[in-house]
Structures are given as C-alpha cells and as structure tokens.
Amino acid sequence: LMLKQLEFHKDRHKVDRDLQFWQEGNHPQQMDSDEIMTQKIEYIHSNPLRGGYIDDPLNWRYSSARNYAGQPGLLDVTIDW
C-alpha cells in the first residue's frame, strides 16, 4: 500500500525514478525563535499524518515525535535546544 502511494505521488515529469518520498523544492527559513523552531518541529511530526500513513504522529517509527512526548524513540534525540 505504501509503495503504491509513493508511486502515485511521484511527479509525472520525473522519469529517472518510479517512486518519490520527499516533496520537491525547499523554502529555507531562519530559526530565530523557540516559537518558530517548535512550529517547524510540529510540522515535521505531522507530515506522515497529513500524508495518510498514520493516525497519530507518535506511531511514525522514524519520527522524533515520541522523544518530544517523553517516550522512547528509535534514536536518541536532543530535545532541549
């Protein structure tokens, strides 16, 4: 099911690949406050949810959402920046 979704969301003009995981483009923004940093972290944690892959950000195996919720994550994450 996940591979079908990655295939479906691949940009049609991309002929060098069959699947696409990351969204094209980037929009750099300076992280000059705790508020902006928190907003970006919450946005990243919500991406798999918006994509329909999970029902709760804490269920995404490769996310730091569990670390920020005080639960053990897959990797150690520094959350006191």
mmCIF file of N, CA and C in Angstrom:
data_model
loop_
_atom_site.group_PDB
_atom_site.id
_atom_site.type_symbol
_atom_site.label_atom_id
_atom_site.label_comp_id
_atom_site.label_asym_id
_atom_site.label_seq_id
_atom_site.Cartn_x
_atom_site.Cartn_y
_atom_site.Cartn_z
ATOM 1 N N LEU A 1 0.832 -1.197 0.000
ATOM 2 C CA LEU A 1 0.000 0.000 0.000
ATOM 3 C C LEU A 1 0.870 1.251 0.000
ATOM 4 N N MET A 2 1.906 1.278 0.827
ATOM 5 C CA MET A 2 2.745 2.466 0.900
ATOM 6 C C MET A 2 3.482 2.693 -0.424
ATOM 7 N N LEU A 3 3.981 1.637 -1.036
ATOM 8 C CA LEU A 3 4.685 1.792 -2.309
ATOM 9 C C LEU A 3 3.750 2.342 -3.382
ATOM 10 N N LYS A 4 2.508 1.934 -3.361
ATOM 11 C CA LYS A 4 1.525 2.451 -4.326
ATOM 12 C C LYS A 4 1.315 3.957 -4.118
ATOM 13 N N GLN A 5 1.279 4.398 -2.858
ATOM 14 C CA GLN A 5 1.116 5.826 -2.568
ATOM 15 C C GLN A 5 2.335 6.619 -3.033
ATOM 16 N N LEU A 6 3.535 6.077 -2.802
ATOM 17 C CA LEU A 6 4.750 6.758 -3.231
ATOM 18 C C LEU A 6 4.824 6.825 -4.752
ATOM 19 N N GLU A 7 4.334 5.796 -5.406
ATOM 20 C CA GLU A 7 4.292 5.796 -6.877
ATOM 21 C C GLU A 7 3.269 6.818 -7.389
ATOM 22 N N PHE A 8 2.121 6.882 -6.747
ATOM 23 C CA PHE A 8 1.055 7.794 -7.155
ATOM 24 C C PHE A 8 1.482 9.256 -7.022
ATOM 25 N N HIS A 9 2.209 9.585 -5.956
ATOM 26 C CA HIS A 9 2.568 10.974 -5.681
ATOM 27 C C HIS A 9 3.853 11.422 -6.377
ATOM 28 N N LYS A 10 4.483 10.543 -7.124
ATOM 29 C CA LYS A 10 5.682 10.928 -7.872
ATOM 30 C C LYS A 10 5.288 11.924 -8.957
ATOM 31 N N ASP A 11 6.069 12.989 -9.088
ATOM 32 C CA ASP A 11 5.812 13.952 -10.160
ATOM 33 C C ASP A 11 5.914 13.240 -11.502
ATOM 34 N N ARG A 12 4.954 13.447 -12.368
ATOM 35 C CA ARG A 12 4.878 12.729 -13.649
ATOM 36 C C ARG A 12 6.061 13.021 -14.561
ATOM 37 N N HIS A 13 6.643 14.214 -14.446
ATOM 38 C CA HIS A 13 7.767 14.559 -15.318
ATOM 39 C C HIS A 13 9.083 13.915 -14.865
ATOM 40 N N LYS A 14 9.088 13.295 -13.696
ATOM 41 C CA LYS A 14 10.291 12.631 -13.201
ATOM 42 C C LYS A 14 10.388 11.241 -13.844
ATOM 43 N N VAL A 15 11.305 11.082 -14.780
ATOM 44 C CA VAL A 15 11.422 9.808 -15.490
ATOM 45 C C VAL A 15 12.592 8.974 -14.988
ATOM 46 N N ASP A 16 13.365 9.513 -14.043
ATOM 47 C CA ASP A 16 14.535 8.787 -13.532
ATOM 48 C C ASP A 16 14.223 7.964 -12.292
ATOM 49 N N ARG A 17 12.934 7.891 -11.895
ATOM 50 C CA ARG A 17 12.559 7.134 -10.693
ATOM 51 C C ARG A 17 11.110 6.663 -10.812
ATOM 52 N N ASP A 18 10.804 5.636 -10.042
ATOM 53 C CA ASP A 18 9.443 5.091 -10.021
ATOM 54 C C ASP A 18 8.645 5.593 -8.822
ATOM 55 N N LEU A 19 9.354 5.987 -7.749
ATOM 56 C CA LEU A 19 8.713 6.409 -6.503
ATOM 57 C C LEU A 19 9.270 7.758 -6.076
ATOM 58 N N GLN A 20 8.533 8.457 -5.231
ATOM 59 C CA GLN A 20 9.030 9.715 -4.663
ATOM 60 C C GLN A 20 8.572 9.797 -3.218
ATOM 61 N N PHE A 21 9.534 10.013 -2.327
ATOM 62 C CA PHE A 21 9.226 10.122 -0.910
ATOM 63 C C PHE A 21 9.192 11.585 -0.475
ATOM 64 N N TRP A 22 10.210 12.355 -0.843
ATOM 65 C CA TRP A 22 10.318 13.746 -0.420
ATOM 66 C C TRP A 22 9.608 14.661 -1.409
ATOM 67 N N GLN A 23 8.999 15.704 -0.897
ATOM 68 C CA GLN A 23 8.372 16.725 -1.726
ATOM 69 C C GLN A 23 9.463 17.543 -2.413
ATOM 70 N N GLU A 24 9.237 17.932 -3.660
ATOM 71 C CA GLU A 24 10.206 18.732 -4.406
ATOM 72 C C GLU A 24 10.303 20.142 -3.835
ATOM 73 N N GLY A 25 11.473 20.703 -3.924
ATOM 74 C CA GLY A 25 11.684 22.090 -3.533
ATOM 75 C C GLY A 25 12.022 22.255 -2.070
ATOM 76 N N ASN A 26 12.490 23.439 -1.727
ATOM 77 C CA ASN A 26 12.747 23.778 -0.330
ATOM 78 C C ASN A 26 12.505 25.261 -0.142
ATOM 79 N N HIS A 27 12.250 25.627 1.074
ATOM 80 C CA HIS A 27 11.960 27.005 1.411
ATOM 81 C C HIS A 27 12.690 27.341 2.708
ATOM 82 N N PRO A 28 13.976 27.720 2.612
ATOM 83 C CA PRO A 28 14.748 27.983 3.822
ATOM 84 C C PRO A 28 14.149 29.120 4.647
ATOM 85 N N GLN A 29 14.207 28.932 5.942
ATOM 86 C CA GLN A 29 13.727 29.963 6.859
ATOM 87 C C GLN A 29 14.631 29.962 8.083
ATOM 88 N N GLN A 30 15.049 31.129 8.497
ATOM 89 C CA GLN A 30 15.898 31.238 9.674
ATOM 90 C C GLN A 30 15.096 30.893 10.923
ATOM 91 N N MET A 31 15.663 30.056 11.762
ATOM 92 C CA MET A 31 15.036 29.673 13.028
ATOM 93 C C MET A 31 15.548 30.620 14.095
ATOM 94 N N ASP A 32 14.868 31.748 14.264
ATOM 95 C CA ASP A 32 15.376 32.764 15.172
ATOM 96 C C ASP A 32 14.587 32.883 16.470
ATOM 97 N N SER A 33 13.702 31.917 16.720
ATOM 98 C CA SER A 33 12.985 31.931 17.995
ATOM 99 C C SER A 33 12.530 30.515 18.337
ATOM 100 N N ASP A 34 12.281 30.293 19.615
ATOM 101 C CA ASP A 34 11.765 28.994 20.046
ATOM 102 C C ASP A 34 10.403 28.718 19.415
ATOM 103 N N GLU A 35 9.618 29.772 19.218
ATOM 104 C CA GLU A 35 8.290 29.611 18.632
ATOM 105 C C GLU A 35 8.376 29.066 17.201
ATOM 106 N N ILE A 36 9.280 29.600 16.404
ATOM 107 C CA ILE A 36 9.430 29.123 15.029
ATOM 108 C C ILE A 36 9.984 27.701 15.024
ATOM 109 N N MET A 37 10.951 27.415 15.881
ATOM 110 C CA MET A 37 11.527 26.067 15.960
ATOM 111 C C MET A 37 10.450 25.060 16.346
ATOM 112 N N THR A 38 9.627 25.364 17.326
ATOM 113 C CA THR A 38 8.544 24.473 17.743
ATOM 114 C C THR A 38 7.547 24.272 16.609
ATOM 115 N N GLN A 39 7.212 25.345 15.906
ATOM 116 C CA GLN A 39 6.283 25.249 14.780
ATOM 117 C C GLN A 39 6.827 24.304 13.710
ATOM 118 N N LYS A 40 8.101 24.405 13.377
ATOM 119 C CA LYS A 40 8.699 23.561 12.337
ATOM 120 C C LYS A 40 8.763 22.103 12.787
ATOM 121 N N ILE A 41 9.096 21.870 14.045
ATOM 122 C CA ILE A 41 9.149 20.501 14.562
ATOM 123 C C ILE A 41 7.760 19.867 14.516
ATOM 124 N N GLU A 42 6.741 20.610 14.919
ATOM 125 C CA GLU A 42 5.372 20.087 14.874
ATOM 126 C C GLU A 42 4.926 19.830 13.438
ATOM 127 N N TYR A 43 5.337 20.682 12.515
ATOM 128 C CA TYR A 43 5.025 20.483 11.095
ATOM 129 C C TYR A 43 5.647 19.174 10.593
ATOM 130 N N ILE A 44 6.915 18.966 10.923
ATOM 131 C CA ILE A 44 7.606 17.741 10.503
ATOM 132 C C ILE A 44 6.943 16.516 11.115
ATOM 133 N N HIS A 45 6.585 16.582 12.386
ATOM 134 C CA HIS A 45 5.936 15.448 13.048
ATOM 135 C C HIS A 45 4.579 15.145 12.432
ATOM 136 N N SER A 46 3.908 16.154 11.895
ATOM 137 C CA SER A 46 2.571 15.958 11.326
ATOM 138 C C SER A 46 2.592 15.502 9.866
ATOM 139 N N ASN A 47 3.733 15.564 9.193
ATOM 140 C CA ASN A 47 3.789 15.183 7.777
ATOM 141 C C ASN A 47 3.250 13.787 7.489
ATOM 142 N N PRO A 48 3.660 12.748 8.202
ATOM 143 C CA PRO A 48 3.128 11.416 7.905
ATOM 144 C C PRO A 48 1.624 11.317 8.162
ATOM 145 N N LEU A 49 1.137 12.091 9.114
ATOM 146 C CA LEU A 49 -0.292 12.121 9.413
ATOM 147 C C LEU A 49 -1.053 12.745 8.242
ATOM 148 N N ARG A 50 -0.575 13.896 7.769
ATOM 149 C CA ARG A 50 -1.215 14.556 6.621
ATOM 150 C C ARG A 50 -1.151 13.693 5.373
ATOM 151 N N GLY A 51 -0.088 12.901 5.256
ATOM 152 C CA GLY A 51 0.052 12.021 4.100
ATOM 153 C C GLY A 51 -0.835 10.792 4.172
ATOM 154 N N GLY A 52 -1.485 10.577 5.303
ATOM 155 C CA GLY A 52 -2.379 9.431 5.445
ATOM 156 C C GLY A 52 -1.683 8.131 5.799
ATOM 157 N N TYR A 53 -0.419 8.206 6.218
ATOM 158 C CA TYR A 53 0.328 6.984 6.544
ATOM 159 C C TYR A 53 0.059 6.484 7.953
ATOM 160 N N ILE A 54 -0.349 7.381 8.853
ATOM 161 C CA ILE A 54 -0.564 7.037 10.260
ATOM 162 C C ILE A 54 -1.759 7.814 10.790
ATOM 163 N N ASP A 55 -2.229 7.413 11.959
ATOM 164 C CA ASP A 55 -3.325 8.120 12.623
ATOM 165 C C ASP A 55 -2.833 9.028 13.744
ATOM 166 N N ASP A 56 -1.585 8.855 14.157
ATOM 167 C CA ASP A 56 -1.024 9.623 15.266
ATOM 168 C C ASP A 56 0.481 9.778 15.007
ATOM 169 N N PRO A 57 1.028 10.995 15.087
ATOM 170 C CA PRO A 57 2.459 11.186 14.837
ATOM 171 C C PRO A 57 3.358 10.306 15.699
ATOM 172 N N LEU A 58 2.883 9.902 16.864
ATOM 173 C CA LEU A 58 3.698 9.038 17.732
ATOM 174 C C LEU A 58 3.887 7.648 17.136
ATOM 175 N N ASN A 59 3.089 7.290 16.139
ATOM 176 C CA ASN A 59 3.176 5.962 15.529
ATOM 177 C C ASN A 59 4.140 5.894 14.351
ATOM 178 N N TRP A 60 4.714 7.015 13.941
ATOM 179 C CA TRP A 60 5.665 7.018 12.829
ATOM 180 C C TRP A 60 7.028 6.616 13.370
ATOM 181 N N ARG A 61 7.506 5.454 12.968
ATOM 182 C CA ARG A 61 8.712 4.835 13.518
ATOM 183 C C ARG A 61 9.947 5.737 13.467
ATOM 184 N N TYR A 62 10.101 6.496 12.407
ATOM 185 C CA TYR A 62 11.329 7.260 12.204
ATOM 186 C C TYR A 62 11.209 8.720 12.645
ATOM 187 N N SER A 63 10.173 9.050 13.386
ATOM 188 C CA SER A 63 9.943 10.419 13.837
ATOM 189 C C SER A 63 10.501 10.636 15.237
ATOM 190 N N SER A 64 10.827 11.881 15.524
ATOM 191 C CA SER A 64 11.243 12.237 16.884
ATOM 192 C C SER A 64 10.039 12.624 17.743
ATOM 193 N N ALA A 65 8.830 12.481 17.226
ATOM 194 C CA ALA A 65 7.625 12.868 17.973
ATOM 195 C C ALA A 65 7.555 12.147 19.318
ATOM 196 N N ARG A 66 7.933 10.871 19.341
ATOM 197 C CA ARG A 66 7.909 10.121 20.607
ATOM 198 C C ARG A 66 8.885 10.727 21.612
ATOM 199 N N ASN A 67 10.068 11.120 21.155
ATOM 200 C CA ASN A 67 11.047 11.736 22.055
ATOM 201 C C ASN A 67 10.483 13.011 22.672
ATOM 202 N N TYR A 68 9.838 13.841 21.843
ATOM 203 C CA TYR A 68 9.278 15.097 22.333
ATOM 204 C C TYR A 68 8.081 14.866 23.253
ATOM 205 N N ALA A 69 7.454 13.688 23.147
ATOM 206 C CA ALA A 69 6.326 13.355 24.019
ATOM 207 C C ALA A 69 6.799 12.643 25.287
ATOM 208 N N GLY A 70 8.127 12.545 25.474
ATOM 209 C CA GLY A 70 8.672 11.915 26.676
ATOM 210 C C GLY A 70 8.683 10.400 26.612
ATOM 211 N N GLN A 71 8.553 9.831 25.421
ATOM 212 C CA GLN A 71 8.567 8.381 25.240
ATOM 213 C C GLN A 71 9.855 7.981 24.532
ATOM 214 N N PRO A 72 10.254 6.718 24.649
ATOM 215 C CA PRO A 72 11.470 6.295 23.952
ATOM 216 C C PRO A 72 11.239 6.284 22.440
ATOM 217 N N GLY A 73 12.217 6.806 21.721
ATOM 218 C CA GLY A 73 12.160 6.816 20.261
ATOM 219 C C GLY A 73 13.146 5.822 19.677
ATOM 220 N N LEU A 74 13.166 5.729 18.364
ATOM 221 C CA LEU A 74 14.086 4.822 17.682
ATOM 222 C C LEU A 74 15.535 5.247 17.888
ATOM 223 N N LEU A 75 15.768 6.560 17.893
ATOM 224 C CA LEU A 75 17.101 7.124 18.106
ATOM 225 C C LEU A 75 17.051 8.108 19.256
ATOM 226 N N ASP A 76 18.208 8.354 19.866
ATOM 227 C CA ASP A 76 18.301 9.392 20.899
ATOM 228 C C ASP A 76 18.209 10.747 20.210
ATOM 229 N N VAL A 77 17.377 11.629 20.745
ATOM 230 C CA VAL A 77 17.187 12.962 20.177
ATOM 231 C C VAL A 77 17.355 13.995 21.276
ATOM 232 N N THR A 78 18.139 15.014 21.001
ATOM 233 C CA THR A 78 18.278 16.135 21.935
ATOM 234 C C THR A 78 17.079 17.040 21.751
ATOM 235 N N ILE A 79 16.273 17.178 22.786
ATOM 236 C CA ILE A 79 15.060 17.968 22.663
ATOM 237 C C ILE A 79 15.119 19.275 23.435
ATOM 238 N N ASP A 80 16.219 19.502 24.149
ATOM 239 C CA ASP A 80 16.357 20.740 24.917
ATOM 240 C C ASP A 80 17.330 21.681 24.207
ATOM 241 N N TRP A 81 16.903 22.222 23.102
ATOM 242 C CA TRP A 81 17.734 23.120 22.305
ATOM 243 C C TRP A 81 17.511 24.513 22.770
#
